[in-house]
PDB file of C-alpha atoms and ligand atoms in Angstrom:
ATOM      1  CA  MET Y 180      23.064   8.117   0.477  1.00  0.00           C
ATOM      2  CA  SER Y 181      19.909  10.322   1.632  1.00  0.00           C
ATOM      3  CA  ILE Y 182      16.466   9.340  -0.002  1.00  0.00           C
ATOM      4  CA  LEU Y 183      13.270  11.027   0.981  1.00  0.00           C
ATOM      5  CA  GLY Y 184      11.382   8.176   2.559  1.00  0.00           C
ATOM      6  CA  ILE Y 185       7.452   8.443   2.447  1.00  0.00           C
ATOM      7  CA  ASP Y 186       5.016   6.256   4.273  1.00  0.00           C
ATOM      8  CA  VAL Y 187       1.246   6.452   3.122  1.00  0.00           C
ATOM      9  CA  GLY Y 188      -1.343   5.183   5.694  1.00  0.00           C
ATOM     10  CA  GLY Y 189      -5.093   5.200   5.709  1.00  0.00           C
ATOM     11  CA  SER Y 190      -5.189   8.288   8.367  1.00  0.00           C
ATOM     12  CA  GLY Y 191      -1.568   9.871   7.935  1.00  0.00           C
ATOM     13  CA  ILE Y 192       1.038  10.191   5.293  1.00  0.00           C
ATOM     14  CA  LYS Y 193       4.340  10.291   7.045  1.00  0.00           C
ATOM     15  CA  GLY Y 194       7.867  11.498   5.483  1.00  0.00           C
ATOM     16  CA  ALA Y 195      11.585  12.592   6.301  1.00  0.00           C
ATOM     17  CA  PRO Y 196      14.702  12.432   4.661  1.00  0.00           C
ATOM     18  CA  VAL Y 197      16.761   9.218   5.415  1.00  0.00           C
ATOM     19  CA  ASP Y 198      20.382   8.289   5.784  1.00  0.00           C
ATOM     20  CA  THR Y 199      20.234   4.903   4.052  1.00  0.00           C
ATOM     21  CA  ASP Y 200      23.691   3.871   5.432  1.00  0.00           C
ATOM     22  CA  SER Y 201      22.585   4.291   9.165  1.00  0.00           C
ATOM     23  CA  GLY Y 202      18.750   4.470   8.863  1.00  0.00           C
ATOM     24  CA  ARG Y 203      18.784   7.671  10.780  1.00  0.00           C
ATOM     25  CA  LEU Y 204      16.218  10.388   9.829  1.00  0.00           C
ATOM     26  CA  LEU Y 205      18.041  13.659   8.699  1.00  0.00           C
ATOM     27  CA  ALA Y 206      15.431  15.750   9.723  1.00  0.00           C
ATOM     28  CA  GLU Y 207      12.377  15.773  12.098  1.00  0.00           C
ATOM     29  CA  ARG Y 208       9.443  13.694  10.316  1.00  0.00           C
ATOM     30  CA  LEU Y 209       6.605  15.667   8.834  1.00  0.00           C
ATOM     31  CA  ARG Y 210       2.965  14.069   9.378  1.00  0.00           C
ATOM     32  CA  ILE Y 211       0.152  15.010   6.978  1.00  0.00           C
ATOM     33  CA  PRO Y 212      -3.388  13.537   7.497  1.00  0.00           C
ATOM     34  CA  THR Y 213      -4.140  11.387   4.449  1.00  0.00           C
ATOM     35  CA  PRO Y 214      -6.973  13.426   2.372  1.00  0.00           C
ATOM     36  CA  ARG Y 215     -10.566  12.230   2.946  1.00  0.00           C
ATOM     37  CA  GLY Y 216     -11.276   9.410   0.515  1.00  0.00           C
ATOM     38  CA  GLY Y 217      -7.384   8.686  -0.022  1.00  0.00           C
ATOM     39  CA  ARG Y 218      -7.576   9.423  -3.659  1.00  0.00           C
ATOM     40  CA  PRO Y 219      -4.355   9.006  -5.770  1.00  0.00           C
ATOM     41  CA  ALA Y 220      -4.170  12.487  -7.048  1.00  0.00           C
ATOM     42  CA  ASP Y 221      -4.835  13.869  -3.564  1.00  0.00           C
ATOM     43  CA  VAL Y 222      -2.298  11.895  -1.689  1.00  0.00           C
ATOM     44  CA  ALA Y 223       0.191  12.742  -4.669  1.00  0.00           C
ATOM     45  CA  GLU Y 224      -0.587  16.119  -4.134  1.00  0.00           C
ATOM     46  CA  VAL Y 225       0.273  15.679  -0.305  1.00  0.00           C
ATOM     47  CA  ILE Y 226       3.501  14.106  -1.111  1.00  0.00           C
ATOM     48  CA  ALA Y 227       4.350  16.875  -3.463  1.00  0.00           C
ATOM     49  CA  ARG Y 228       3.909  19.356  -0.281  1.00  0.00           C
ATOM     50  CA  MET Y 229       5.909  16.978   1.565  1.00  0.00           C
ATOM     51  CA  ALA Y 230       8.815  17.312  -0.875  1.00  0.00           C
ATOM     52  CA  GLU Y 231       8.431  21.066  -1.005  1.00  0.00           C
ATOM     53  CA  HIS Y 232       8.678  21.254   2.968  1.00  0.00           C
ATOM     54  CA  PHE Y 233      12.072  19.050   2.685  1.00  0.00           C
ATOM     55  CA  ASP Y 234      13.157  21.341  -0.460  1.00  0.00           C
ATOM     56  CA  TRP Y 235      13.638  17.813  -1.894  1.00  0.00           C
ATOM     57  CA  GLN Y 236      14.906  17.188  -5.395  1.00  0.00           C
ATOM     58  CA  GLY Y 237      16.422  13.878  -5.048  1.00  0.00           C
ATOM     59  CA  SER Y 238      15.152  10.531  -5.263  1.00  0.00           C
ATOM     60  CA  ILE Y 239      12.020   9.514  -3.381  1.00  0.00           C
ATOM     61  CA  GLY Y 240      10.889   6.152  -1.861  1.00  0.00           C
ATOM     62  CA  CYS Y 241       7.267   5.686  -0.983  1.00  0.00           C
ATOM     63  CA  ALA Y 242       5.474   2.846   0.894  1.00  0.00           C
ATOM     64  CA  LEU Y 243       1.841   2.011   0.302  1.00  0.00           C
ATOM     65  CA  PRO Y 244      -0.785  -0.242   1.934  1.00  0.00           C
ATOM     66  CA  ALA Y 245      -0.970  -2.215  -1.586  1.00  0.00           C
ATOM     67  CA  VAL Y 246       0.597  -4.955  -3.484  1.00  0.00           C
ATOM     68  CA  VAL Y 247       3.030  -3.015  -6.010  1.00  0.00           C
ATOM     69  CA  LYS Y 248       4.473  -4.318  -9.341  1.00  0.00           C
ATOM     70  CA  ASN Y 249       6.549  -2.100 -11.440  1.00  0.00           C
ATOM     71  CA  SER Y 250       5.480   0.996  -9.823  1.00  0.00           C
ATOM     72  CA  VAL Y 251       1.820   0.233 -10.607  1.00  0.00           C
ATOM     73  CA  THR Y 252      -0.579  -0.348  -7.297  1.00  0.00           C
ATOM     74  CA  LEU Y 253      -2.358  -3.471  -7.576  1.00  0.00           C
ATOM     75  CA  THR Y 254      -4.551  -3.462  -4.503  1.00  0.00           C
ATOM     76  CA  ALA Y 255      -5.834  -0.827  -2.192  1.00  0.00           C
ATOM     77  CA  ALA Y 256      -6.334  -1.439   1.563  1.00  0.00           C
ATOM     78  CA  ASN Y 257      -7.895   1.625   3.800  1.00  0.00           C
ATOM     79  CA  ILE Y 258      -7.180   3.998   0.817  1.00  0.00           C
ATOM     80  CA  HIS Y 259      -9.548   4.734  -2.458  1.00  0.00           C
ATOM     81  CA  ASP Y 260     -10.070   1.842  -4.848  1.00  0.00           C
ATOM     82  CA  ASP Y 261      -9.086   4.040  -7.717  1.00  0.00           C
ATOM     83  CA  TRP Y 262      -5.336   2.614  -6.610  1.00  0.00           C
ATOM     84  CA  ILE Y 263      -5.769  -0.502  -7.989  1.00  0.00           C
ATOM     85  CA  GLY Y 264      -4.348  -0.573 -11.638  1.00  0.00           C
ATOM     86  CA  CYS Y 265      -2.934   2.978 -10.810  1.00  0.00           C
ATOM     87  CA  ASP Y 266       0.480   3.803 -12.149  1.00  0.00           C
ATOM     88  CA  ALA Y 267       1.379   5.512  -8.784  1.00  0.00           C
ATOM     89  CA  GLY Y 268       4.918   5.762  -9.639  1.00  0.00           C
ATOM     90  CA  ALA Y 269       4.465   8.040 -12.758  1.00  0.00           C
ATOM     91  CA  LEU Y 270       1.642   9.632 -10.852  1.00  0.00           C
ATOM     92  CA  ILE Y 271       3.838  10.630  -7.647  1.00  0.00           C
ATOM     93  CA  GLY Y 272       6.736  11.487 -10.228  1.00  0.00           C
ATOM     94  CA  ARG Y 273       4.785  14.050 -12.170  1.00  0.00           C
ATOM     95  CA  ALA Y 274       3.416  15.631  -9.011  1.00  0.00           C
ATOM     96  CA  THR Y 275       6.952  15.846  -7.336  1.00  0.00           C
ATOM     97  CA  GLY Y 276       9.228  16.149 -10.251  1.00  0.00           C
ATOM     98  CA  CYS Y 277      11.483  13.775  -8.497  1.00  0.00           C
ATOM     99  CA  PRO Y 278      12.420   9.967  -9.370  1.00  0.00           C
ATOM    100  CA  VAL Y 279      10.172   7.945  -7.354  1.00  0.00           C
ATOM    101  CA  SER Y 280      10.178   4.175  -6.607  1.00  0.00           C
ATOM    102  CA  LEU Y 281       7.285   2.354  -4.773  1.00  0.00           C
ATOM    103  CA  ILE Y 282       7.167  -0.490  -2.407  1.00  0.00           C
ATOM    104  CA  ASN Y 283       4.581  -2.265   0.066  1.00  0.00           C
ATOM    105  CA  ASP Y 284       4.256  -0.520   3.648  1.00  0.00           C
ATOM    106  CA  ALA Y 285       5.044  -3.840   5.448  1.00  0.00           C
ATOM    107  CA  ASP Y 286       7.896  -4.801   2.915  1.00  0.00           C
ATOM    108  CA  ALA Y 287       9.424  -1.435   3.713  1.00  0.00           C
ATOM    109  CA  ALA Y 288       9.007  -1.589   7.310  1.00  0.00           C
ATOM    110  CA  GLY Y 289      10.440  -5.477   7.148  1.00  0.00           C
ATOM    111  CA  LEU Y 290      13.616  -4.027   5.055  1.00  0.00           C
ATOM    112  CA  ALA Y 291      14.178  -1.629   7.757  1.00  0.00           C
ATOM    113  CA  GLU Y 292      13.834  -4.006  10.555  1.00  0.00           C
ATOM    114  CA  MET Y 293      15.902  -6.579   9.061  1.00  0.00           C
ATOM    115  CA  ARG Y 294      18.802  -3.976   8.414  1.00  0.00           C
ATOM    116  CA  PHE Y 295      18.610  -2.035  11.298  1.00  0.00           C
ATOM    117  CA  GLY Y 296      16.211  -3.429  13.778  1.00  0.00           C
ATOM    118  CA  ALA Y 297      15.072  -6.532  15.456  1.00  0.00           C
ATOM    119  CA  GLY Y 298      16.077  -8.709  12.323  1.00  0.00           C
ATOM    120  CA  ARG Y 299      19.244  -7.776  12.137  1.00  0.00           C
ATOM    121  CA  ASP Y 300      21.748 -10.618  11.314  1.00  0.00           C
ATOM    122  CA  GLN Y 301      18.951 -13.063  11.345  1.00  0.00           C
ATOM    123  CA  PRO Y 302      19.603 -16.139   8.923  1.00  0.00           C
ATOM    124  CA  GLY Y 303      16.690 -18.429   7.556  1.00  0.00           C
ATOM    125  CA  VAL Y 304      13.147 -17.486   7.092  1.00  0.00           C
ATOM    126  CA  VAL Y 305      11.859 -14.249   8.978  1.00  0.00           C
ATOM    127  CA  ILE Y 306       8.386 -13.455   8.705  1.00  0.00           C
ATOM    128  CA  VAL Y 307       7.645  -9.851   9.750  1.00  0.00           C
ATOM    129  CA  LEU Y 308       4.075  -8.752  10.688  1.00  0.00           C
ATOM    130  CA  THR Y 309       2.774  -5.053  11.067  1.00  0.00           C
ATOM    131  CA  VAL Y 310      -0.358  -5.149  13.094  1.00  0.00           C
ATOM    132  CA  GLY Y 311      -2.355  -2.043  12.995  1.00  0.00           C
ATOM    133  CA  THR Y 312      -5.380  -1.034  11.057  1.00  0.00           C
ATOM    134  CA  GLY Y 313      -4.646  -3.931   9.026  1.00  0.00           C
ATOM    135  CA  ILE Y 314      -2.274  -6.821   9.257  1.00  0.00           C
ATOM    136  CA  GLY Y 315       0.689  -6.501   6.605  1.00  0.00           C
ATOM    137  CA  SER Y 316       3.588  -9.122   5.916  1.00  0.00           C
ATOM    138  CA  ALA Y 317       7.111  -9.112   5.044  1.00  0.00           C
ATOM    139  CA  VAL Y 318       8.900 -12.265   4.396  1.00  0.00           C
ATOM    140  CA  PHE Y 319      12.640 -12.895   4.195  1.00  0.00           C
ATOM    141  CA  VAL Y 320      15.009 -15.625   3.124  1.00  0.00           C
ATOM    142  CA  ASP Y 321      18.621 -15.363   4.608  1.00  0.00           C
ATOM    143  CA  GLY Y 322      17.880 -11.477   4.415  1.00  0.00           C
ATOM    144  CA  LYS Y 323      16.270 -11.559   0.954  1.00  0.00           C
ATOM    145  CA  LEU Y 324      12.805 -10.229   0.668  1.00  0.00           C
ATOM    146  CA  VAL Y 325      10.187 -12.229  -0.897  1.00  0.00           C
ATOM    147  CA  PRO Y 326       7.854  -9.076  -1.955  1.00  0.00           C
ATOM    148  CA  ASN Y 327       4.400  -8.602  -1.810  1.00  0.00           C
ATOM    149  CA  THR Y 328       3.130 -11.524   0.484  1.00  0.00           C
ATOM    150  CA  GLU Y 329      -0.525 -10.712   1.819  1.00  0.00           C
ATOM    151  CA  PHE Y 330      -0.676 -12.749   5.026  1.00  0.00           C
ATOM    152  CA  GLY Y 331      -3.303 -10.616   6.345  1.00  0.00           C
ATOM    153  CA  ARG Y 332      -5.604 -12.329   3.772  1.00  0.00           C
ATOM    154  CA  LEU Y 333      -4.837 -15.586   5.193  1.00  0.00           C
ATOM    155  CA  GLU Y 334      -7.857 -17.732   6.197  1.00  0.00           C
ATOM    156  CA  VAL Y 335      -8.034 -18.669   9.617  1.00  0.00           C
ATOM    157  CA  ARG Y 336     -11.179 -20.512  11.042  1.00  0.00           C
ATOM    158  CA  GLY Y 337     -12.738 -19.182   8.003  1.00  0.00           C
ATOM    159  CA  LYS Y 338     -11.914 -15.593   8.585  1.00  0.00           C
ATOM    160  CA  GLU Y 339      -9.226 -13.353   6.985  1.00  0.00           C
ATOM    161  CA  ALA Y 340      -6.300 -12.923   9.734  1.00  0.00           C
ATOM    162  CA  GLU Y 341      -6.674  -8.997   9.259  1.00  0.00           C
ATOM    163  CA  ALA Y 342     -10.468  -9.445  10.339  1.00  0.00           C
ATOM    164  CA  ARG Y 343      -9.572 -11.624  13.109  1.00  0.00           C
ATOM    165  CA  ALA Y 344      -6.594 -10.111  14.942  1.00  0.00           C
ATOM    166  CA  SER Y 345      -5.561  -6.518  13.787  1.00  0.00           C
ATOM    167  CA  ASP Y 346      -5.143  -3.918  16.270  1.00  0.00           C
ATOM    168  CA  ARG Y 347      -8.304  -2.178  15.253  1.00  0.00           C
ATOM    169  CA  VAL Y 348     -10.377  -5.474  15.877  1.00  0.00           C
ATOM    170  CA  ARG Y 349      -8.867  -5.655  19.308  1.00  0.00           C
ATOM    171  CA  LYS Y 350      -9.821  -1.932  20.134  1.00  0.00           C
ATOM    172  CA  ASP Y 351     -13.185  -2.506  18.414  1.00  0.00           C
ATOM    173  CA  LYS Y 352     -14.189  -5.360  20.586  1.00  0.00           C
ATOM    174  CA  ASP Y 353     -12.446  -3.888  23.575  1.00  0.00           C
ATOM    175  CA  TRP Y 354     -10.387  -7.212  23.986  1.00  0.00           C
ATOM    176  CA  SER Y 355      -7.929  -7.868  26.995  1.00  0.00           C
ATOM    177  CA  TRP Y 356      -4.284  -8.440  25.658  1.00  0.00           C
ATOM    178  CA  GLU Y 357      -4.639 -11.902  26.855  1.00  0.00           C
ATOM    179  CA  ARG Y 358      -7.755 -12.523  24.561  1.00  0.00           C
ATOM    180  CA  TRP Y 359      -6.143 -10.748  21.516  1.00  0.00           C
ATOM    181  CA  ALA Y 360      -2.983 -12.946  22.002  1.00  0.00           C
ATOM    182  CA  GLU Y 361      -5.092 -15.724  21.696  1.00  0.00           C
ATOM    183  CA  ARG Y 362      -6.573 -14.777  18.160  1.00  0.00           C
ATOM    184  CA  PHE Y 363      -3.121 -13.484  17.113  1.00  0.00           C
ATOM    185  CA  GLY Y 364      -1.597 -16.837  18.440  1.00  0.00           C
ATOM    186  CA  GLU Y 365      -4.143 -18.495  15.883  1.00  0.00           C
ATOM    187  CA  CYS Y 366      -2.699 -16.796  13.036  1.00  0.00           C
ATOM    188  CA  LEU Y 367       0.932 -17.330  13.787  1.00  0.00           C
ATOM    189  CA  GLY Y 368       0.125 -20.636  14.384  1.00  0.00           C
ATOM    190  CA  SER Y 369      -1.469 -21.126  10.564  1.00  0.00           C
ATOM    191  CA  LEU Y 370       1.534 -19.425   9.251  1.00  0.00           C
ATOM    192  CA  GLU Y 371       3.806 -21.462  11.372  1.00  0.00           C
ATOM    193  CA  SER Y 372       2.265 -24.918   9.756  1.00  0.00           C
ATOM    194  CA  LEU Y 373       2.731 -23.200   6.325  1.00  0.00           C
ATOM    195  CA  PHE Y 374       6.123 -21.693   6.575  1.00  0.00           C
ATOM    196  CA  TRP Y 375       7.965 -22.973   9.586  1.00  0.00           C
ATOM    197  CA  PRO Y 376       9.793 -19.714  10.117  1.00  0.00           C
ATOM    198  CA  ASP Y 377      12.623 -19.399  12.108  1.00  0.00           C
ATOM    199  CA  LEU Y 378      11.516 -15.869  13.762  1.00  0.00           C
ATOM    200  CA  PHE Y 379       8.493 -13.940  13.869  1.00  0.00           C
ATOM    201  CA  ILE Y 380       8.949 -10.009  14.131  1.00  0.00           C
ATOM    202  CA  VAL Y 381       5.762  -8.169  15.101  1.00  0.00           C
ATOM    203  CA  GLY Y 382       5.675  -4.391  14.354  1.00  0.00           C
ATOM    204  CA  GLY Y 383       2.910  -1.826  14.355  1.00  0.00           C
ATOM    205  CA  GLY Y 384       1.088  -0.190  17.540  1.00  0.00           C
ATOM    206  CA  VAL Y 385       0.956  -3.606  19.350  1.00  0.00           C
ATOM    207  CA  SER Y 386       4.953  -3.981  19.285  1.00  0.00           C
ATOM    208  CA  LYS Y 387       5.301  -1.365  22.397  1.00  0.00           C
ATOM    209  CA  LYS Y 388       2.820  -3.686  24.327  1.00  0.00           C
ATOM    210  CA  HIS Y 389       4.889  -6.885  23.690  1.00  0.00           C
ATOM    211  CA  ASP Y 390       5.182  -7.531  27.547  1.00  0.00           C
ATOM    212  CA  ARG Y 391       1.401  -7.570  27.957  1.00  0.00           C
ATOM    213  CA  TRP Y 392       0.769 -10.205  25.209  1.00  0.00           C
ATOM    214  CA  GLY Y 393       3.797 -11.861  24.241  1.00  0.00           C
ATOM    215  CA  PRO Y 394       3.676 -14.377  27.224  1.00  0.00           C
ATOM    216  CA  HIS Y 395       0.326 -15.617  26.461  1.00  0.00           C
ATOM    217  CA  LEU Y 396       1.244 -16.748  22.951  1.00  0.00           C
ATOM    218  CA  ASP Y 397       1.378 -20.435  22.572  1.00  0.00           C
ATOM    219  CA  VAL Y 398       3.427 -20.968  19.255  1.00  0.00           C
ATOM    220  CA  ARG Y 399       6.530 -22.937  18.808  1.00  0.00           C
ATOM    221  CA  THR Y 400       8.549 -20.225  16.982  1.00  0.00           C
ATOM    222  CA  ARG Y 401      10.417 -17.348  18.670  1.00  0.00           C
ATOM    223  CA  VAL Y 402       8.396 -14.012  18.548  1.00  0.00           C
ATOM    224  CA  VAL Y 403      10.026 -10.642  19.086  1.00  0.00           C
ATOM    225  CA  PRO Y 404       8.910  -6.932  18.787  1.00  0.00           C
ATOM    226  CA  ALA Y 405       9.838  -4.728  16.046  1.00  0.00           C
ATOM    227  CA  ALA Y 406      12.262  -2.414  17.196  1.00  0.00           C
ATOM    228  CA  LEU Y 407      12.049   0.483  15.049  1.00  0.00           C
ATOM    229  CA  LEU Y 408       8.482   1.363  15.757  1.00  0.00           C
ATOM    230  CA  ASN Y 409       6.980   4.630  14.123  1.00  0.00           C
ATOM    231  CA  GLU Y 410       9.963   5.349  11.557  1.00  0.00           C
ATOM    232  CA  ALA Y 411      10.563   1.451  10.018  1.00  0.00           C
ATOM    233  CA  GLY Y 412       7.963   2.477   6.796  1.00  0.00           C
ATOM    234  CA  ILE Y 413       9.803   5.710   6.239  1.00  0.00           C
ATOM    235  CA  VAL Y 414      13.115   4.201   6.549  1.00  0.00           C
ATOM    236  CA  GLY Y 415      12.357   1.219   4.515  1.00  0.00           C
ATOM    237  CA  ALA Y 416      10.997   3.002   1.536  1.00  0.00           C
ATOM    238  CA  ALA Y 417      13.961   5.180   1.480  1.00  0.00           C
ATOM    239  CA  MET Y 418      16.129   1.824   1.492  1.00  0.00           C
ATOM    240  CA  ALA Y 419      14.092   0.203  -1.427  1.00  0.00           C
ATOM    241  CA  ALA Y 420      14.535   3.318  -3.496  1.00  0.00           C
ATOM    242  CA  ARG Y 421      17.999   3.117  -3.049  1.00  0.00           C
ATOM    243  CA  ARG Y 422      18.058  -0.438  -4.384  1.00  0.00           C
TER     244      ARG Y 422
HETATM  245  C1  BGC K 681      -2.967  -4.657   3.016  1.00  0.00           C
HETATM  246  C2  BGC K 681      -1.288  -4.820   2.754  1.00  0.00           C
HETATM  247  C3  BGC K 681      -0.782  -3.925   3.803  1.00  0.00           C
HETATM  248  C4  BGC K 681      -0.991  -3.993   5.240  1.00  0.00           C
HETATM  249  C5  BGC K 681      -0.643  -2.981   6.327  1.00  0.00           C
HETATM  250  C6  BGC K 681      -3.229  -4.536   4.593  1.00  0.00           C
HETATM  251  O1  BGC K 681      -4.599  -4.611   4.675  1.00  0.00           O
HETATM  252  O2  BGC K 681      -3.545  -5.745   2.377  1.00  0.00           O
HETATM  253  O3  BGC K 681      -1.063  -4.679   1.504  1.00  0.00           O
HETATM  254  O4  BGC K 681       0.839  -4.216   3.765  1.00  0.00           O
HETATM  255  O5  BGC K 681      -2.732  -3.738   5.152  1.00  0.00           O
HETATM  256  O6  BGC K 681      -0.973  -1.549   5.957  1.00  0.00           O
END
């Protein structure tokens, strides 16, 4: 089945038609910068342009950096506060004229990783973390998603995990990979003591550098990098729309 997958981020909005059976993109991915301020109406307009670009009339799956319940966005990270309490599903539906289903961006990336990437056939409790500007999370129990976890908000030594160990923090502080691994490892350690997962999958920009930070982690759980890199959000958004 083909569904238009869209991944809304603080700096860019990416989209492509996805074959949800294979996880493959059916056309080259399009990226349009997020309109300044990231207001709902402006983002919806960009998504409508994207649907037009792909000449799309079918279902759309859209991933957002927000907690999403019943197509309403309940939080907003790196996008405008007007998303809080916004019926984003209805807004994007009106703008595109297509049926739209919404999902948190890390949950979307997690769905794609579990089906087509590093989490394939992984039983038990798997925690997927996406590390970029923020830290997003997705939890799977025997392959089934527990939606809307926000582990980036977990307090670690008096500070949110996201403020302690996101990739933005690493870049801002100009930390070595070893130094970042130490901070990130503390966050994994806290999650470990609460959830005792069987596997951590780490996605986002840092996943490409796993060989630099992986060896410096001091945690008991197996930690593997995500396999799908840039496309996980788009693919997962489309998969969620299919469900
Ligand atoms: C948000 C999450 C989101 C993550 C990754 C966090 O700041 O709270 O909802 O999944 O960033 O974009």
